[in-house]
Tab-separated table of C-alpha atoms in Angstrom:
chain	number	residue	atom	x	y	z
V	1	UNK	CA	0.089	0.142	0.097
V	2	UNK	CA	1.015	3.574	-0.578
V	3	UNK	CA	1.584	5.658	2.319
V	4	UNK	CA	-1.200	8.050	1.286
V	5	UNK	CA	-3.786	5.163	1.430
V	6	UNK	CA	-2.526	4.039	4.978
V	7	UNK	CA	-2.555	7.979	6.217
V	8	UNK	CA	-6.389	8.119	5.146
V	9	UNK	CA	-6.918	4.745	6.914
V	10	UNK	CA	-5.666	5.882	10.100
V	11	UNK	CA	-7.511	9.276	10.143
V	12	UNK	CA	-10.240	9.364	13.092
V	13	UNK	CA	-11.455	11.797	15.294
V	14	UNK	CA	-9.224	12.822	18.261
V	15	UNK	CA	-9.835	10.961	21.543
V	16	UNK	CA	-11.543	13.163	24.232
V	17	UNK	CA	-8.869	13.863	26.667
V	18	UNK	CA	-10.336	16.472	28.803
V	19	UNK	CA	-13.515	15.200	30.376
V	20	UNK	CA	-13.575	17.477	33.187
V	21	UNK	CA	-13.852	20.540	30.933
V	22	UNK	CA	-16.538	19.081	28.883
V	23	UNK	CA	-18.457	17.972	31.950
V	24	UNK	CA	-17.882	21.413	33.453
V	25	UNK	CA	-19.382	23.151	30.269
V	26	UNK	CA	-22.479	20.789	30.433
V	27	UNK	CA	-23.116	21.481	34.049
V	28	UNK	CA	-22.657	25.344	33.369
V	29	UNK	CA	-24.924	25.400	30.648
V	30	UNK	CA	-27.737	23.401	32.678
V	31	UNK	CA	-27.133	25.763	35.655
V	32	UNK	CA	-27.803	28.521	33.040
V	33	UNK	CA	-30.933	27.197	31.728
V	34	UNK	CA	-32.480	26.423	35.243
V	35	UNK	CA	-31.538	30.045	36.398
V	36	UNK	CA	-33.262	31.660	33.162
V	37	UNK	CA	-36.456	29.406	33.955
V	38	UNK	CA	-36.293	30.332	37.431
V	39	UNK	CA	-36.194	34.079	36.646
V	40	UNK	CA	-39.000	33.618	34.225
V	41	UNK	CA	-41.072	32.113	37.083
V	42	UNK	CA	-40.311	34.791	39.563
V	43	UNK	CA	-41.418	37.280	36.972
V	44	UNK	CA	-44.682	35.591	36.665
V	45	UNK	CA	-45.462	35.329	39.992
V	46	UNK	CA	-44.154	39.276	40.330
V	47	UNK	CA	-46.725	40.084	37.645
V	48	UNK	CA	-49.466	38.064	39.912
V	49	UNK	CA	-48.678	40.121	42.862
V	50	UNK	CA	-48.984	43.040	41.100
V	51	UNK	CA	-52.436	42.320	39.689
V	52	UNK	CA	-53.206	41.392	43.482
V	53	UNK	CA	-56.236	43.893	43.524
V	54	UNK	CA	-57.851	42.085	41.116
V	55	UNK	CA	-60.893	40.471	43.149
V	56	UNK	CA	-61.870	36.656	42.956
V	57	UNK	CA	-63.610	35.739	39.993
V	58	UNK	CA	-67.211	35.155	39.835
V	59	UNK	CA	-68.707	31.761	40.074
V	60	UNK	CA	-71.601	30.505	37.890
V	61	UNK	CA	-74.963	30.790	39.446
V	62	UNK	CA	-76.702	27.571	40.593
V	63	UNK	CA	-79.366	28.233	38.026
V	64	UNK	CA	-77.982	30.351	34.815
V	65	UNK	CA	-80.889	29.444	32.517
V	66	UNK	CA	-80.869	27.767	29.323
V	67	UNK	CA	-77.885	27.820	27.132
V	68	UNK	CA	-78.176	30.036	24.085
V	69	UNK	CA	-74.685	28.835	22.591
V	70	UNK	CA	-72.041	26.324	23.520
V	71	UNK	CA	-68.537	25.967	22.321
V	72	UNK	CA	-65.441	23.949	22.912
V	73	UNK	CA	-61.987	25.112	22.173
V	74	UNK	CA	-59.160	26.650	23.699
V	75	UNK	CA	-58.803	29.715	26.174
V	76	UNK	CA	-55.899	31.752	25.236
V	77	UNK	CA	-55.548	33.880	27.947
V	78	UNK	CA	-56.751	37.381	29.145
V	79	UNK	CA	-55.211	40.907	28.781
V	80	UNK	CA	-55.797	44.632	29.845
V	81	UNK	CA	-58.599	45.778	27.262
V	82	UNK	CA	-56.902	47.270	24.471
V	83	UNK	CA	-53.440	46.184	25.301
V	84	UNK	CA	-53.060	42.810	23.799
V	85	UNK	CA	-49.826	42.409	25.199
V	86	UNK	CA	-50.451	43.092	28.813
V	87	UNK	CA	-51.180	39.505	29.973
V	88	UNK	CA	-52.988	39.419	33.310
V	89	UNK	CA	-51.903	36.129	35.260
V	90	UNK	CA	-53.986	36.727	38.527
V	91	UNK	CA	-56.450	34.297	39.554
V	92	UNK	CA	-55.317	31.833	36.952
V	93	UNK	CA	-56.381	34.023	33.680
V	94	UNK	CA	-53.166	33.771	32.534
V	95	UNK	CA	-53.205	30.020	32.240
V	96	UNK	CA	-53.921	28.669	28.562
V	97	UNK	CA	-56.216	25.593	28.688
V	98	UNK	CA	-59.048	23.679	26.986
V	99	UNK	CA	-62.404	25.413	27.584
V	100	UNK	CA	-66.060	24.989	27.128
V	101	UNK	CA	-68.162	28.107	27.025
V	102	UNK	CA	-71.729	28.335	27.662
V	103	UNK	CA	-73.814	31.663	26.764
V	104	UNK	CA	-77.091	31.792	29.134
V	105	UNK	CA	-79.341	34.814	29.931
V	106	UNK	CA	-77.453	35.258	33.127
V	107	UNK	CA	-73.815	35.600	31.139
V	108	UNK	CA	-70.807	33.697	29.716
V	109	UNK	CA	-69.744	30.374	31.799
V	110	UNK	CA	-66.263	29.625	31.145
V	111	UNK	CA	-65.478	26.126	32.201
V	112	UNK	CA	-61.753	25.246	32.204
V	113	UNK	CA	-60.583	21.704	32.800
V	114	UNK	CA	-57.114	21.692	34.722
V	115	UNK	CA	-57.658	25.678	35.320
V	116	UNK	CA	-59.958	27.686	37.381
V	117	UNK	CA	-63.441	28.143	35.990
V	118	UNK	CA	-65.265	31.703	36.021
V	119	UNK	CA	-68.117	33.213	35.057
V	120	UNK	CA	-68.938	36.440	33.471
V	121	UNK	CA	-72.260	38.081	34.368
V	122	UNK	CA	-74.280	39.788	31.432
V	123	UNK	CA	-73.935	42.955	33.271
V	124	UNK	CA	-70.213	43.015	33.214
V	125	UNK	CA	-70.034	42.054	29.360
V	126	UNK	CA	-68.793	45.072	27.276
V	127	UNK	CA	-68.031	43.901	23.739
V	128	UNK	CA	-67.266	40.916	21.357
V	129	UNK	CA	-65.063	40.991	18.530
V	130	UNK	CA	-63.373	38.815	16.132
V	131	UNK	CA	-59.579	39.562	16.612
V	132	UNK	CA	-56.092	38.001	15.504
V	133	UNK	CA	-54.126	38.189	18.398
V	134	UNK	CA	-53.725	37.910	22.298
V	135	UNK	CA	-50.706	38.108	24.350
V	136	UNK	CA	-48.528	35.224	22.950
V	137	UNK	CA	-50.971	33.709	20.302
V	138	UNK	CA	-51.418	35.320	16.781
V	139	UNK	CA	-53.797	34.040	14.405
V	140	UNK	CA	-55.331	34.966	11.012
V	141	UNK	CA	-57.867	37.859	11.054
V	142	UNK	CA	-61.011	36.901	12.551
V	143	UNK	CA	-59.706	33.668	14.036
V	144	UNK	CA	-60.128	34.556	17.906
V	145	UNK	CA	-63.068	35.336	19.491
V	146	UNK	CA	-62.319	38.390	21.991
V	147	UNK	CA	-64.819	38.988	24.693
V	148	UNK	CA	-64.317	42.386	26.779
V	149	UNK	CA	-65.503	42.364	30.276
V	150	UNK	CA	-65.586	44.264	33.481
V	151	UNK	CA	-63.994	42.989	36.770
V	152	UNK	CA	-62.821	45.125	39.865
V	153	UNK	CA	-63.321	48.097	37.854
V	154	UNK	CA	-60.855	46.936	35.256
V	155	UNK	CA	-61.669	46.146	31.580
V	156	UNK	CA	-60.234	42.735	30.518
V	157	UNK	CA	-60.176	41.209	27.095
V	158	UNK	CA	-60.308	37.369	27.150
V	159	UNK	CA	-59.276	35.549	24.036
V	160	UNK	CA	-60.959	32.115	23.046
V	161	UNK	CA	-60.798	29.843	19.630
V	162	UNK	CA	-63.486	27.768	18.790
V	163	UNK	CA	-62.509	24.048	17.400
V	164	UNK	CA	-64.728	25.240	14.597
V	165	UNK	CA	-63.941	28.758	13.837
V	166	UNK	CA	-67.006	29.389	11.606
V	167	UNK	CA	-68.849	29.657	15.029
V	168	UNK	CA	-67.091	32.897	16.084
V	169	UNK	CA	-69.243	35.318	14.024
V	170	UNK	CA	-72.481	33.718	15.877
V	171	UNK	CA	-71.028	34.157	19.108
V	172	UNK	CA	-70.179	37.707	18.402
V	173	UNK	CA	-73.580	38.564	17.257
V	174	UNK	CA	-75.241	37.019	20.322
V	175	UNK	CA	-73.057	38.500	22.978
V	176	UNK	CA	-73.238	42.175	21.452
V	177	UNK	CA	-77.224	41.503	21.041
V	178	UNK	CA	-77.202	40.608	24.727
V	179	UNK	CA	-75.320	43.698	25.800
V	180	UNK	CA	-77.438	45.999	23.614
V	181	UNK	CA	-80.435	44.257	25.279
V	182	UNK	CA	-78.942	44.703	28.691
V	183	UNK	CA	-78.317	48.148	27.948
V	184	UNK	CA	-81.936	48.934	26.765
V	185	UNK	CA	-83.499	47.516	29.943
V	186	UNK	CA	-81.009	49.319	32.088
V	187	UNK	CA	-81.868	52.696	30.389
V	188	UNK	CA	-85.695	52.138	31.046
């Protein structure tokens, strides 16, 4: 064999000789990731503390009436109304989850498996629109049902996405007609 072929046959990666340095880098990287995660968690808890003035969320009444509309889908979170990036995390409003919505004459019942349920009385509803984004979730135009409601003197936008997005328009119409009816009756 020629010397060139022998040299090519002997080529391989160099043996790792400094295991301590490699282990040190891996441990350092893992500690850095853990530190970043801990800081993010502390920031989330701090945001909840700053929003501690928000009262407890209302529970559904014992007899809310017959269901006008029902929907299953995803709850994408709540923000300060008009500020789609200012997420509200107090009382579990920042927790994304599956959702079952039921609209009755009494209001909007939000049932979230694995997260805290809440109820929006019809008197607290302010508006329903088709949106495209809310804190950390951006969809196509009209892909998100955004319900604006008042709680504790604060206007809140809550974002929902149905498993069947074609339902959103009916929800907007139904909620807004309930709000208009409630305002008309309140003016009398």
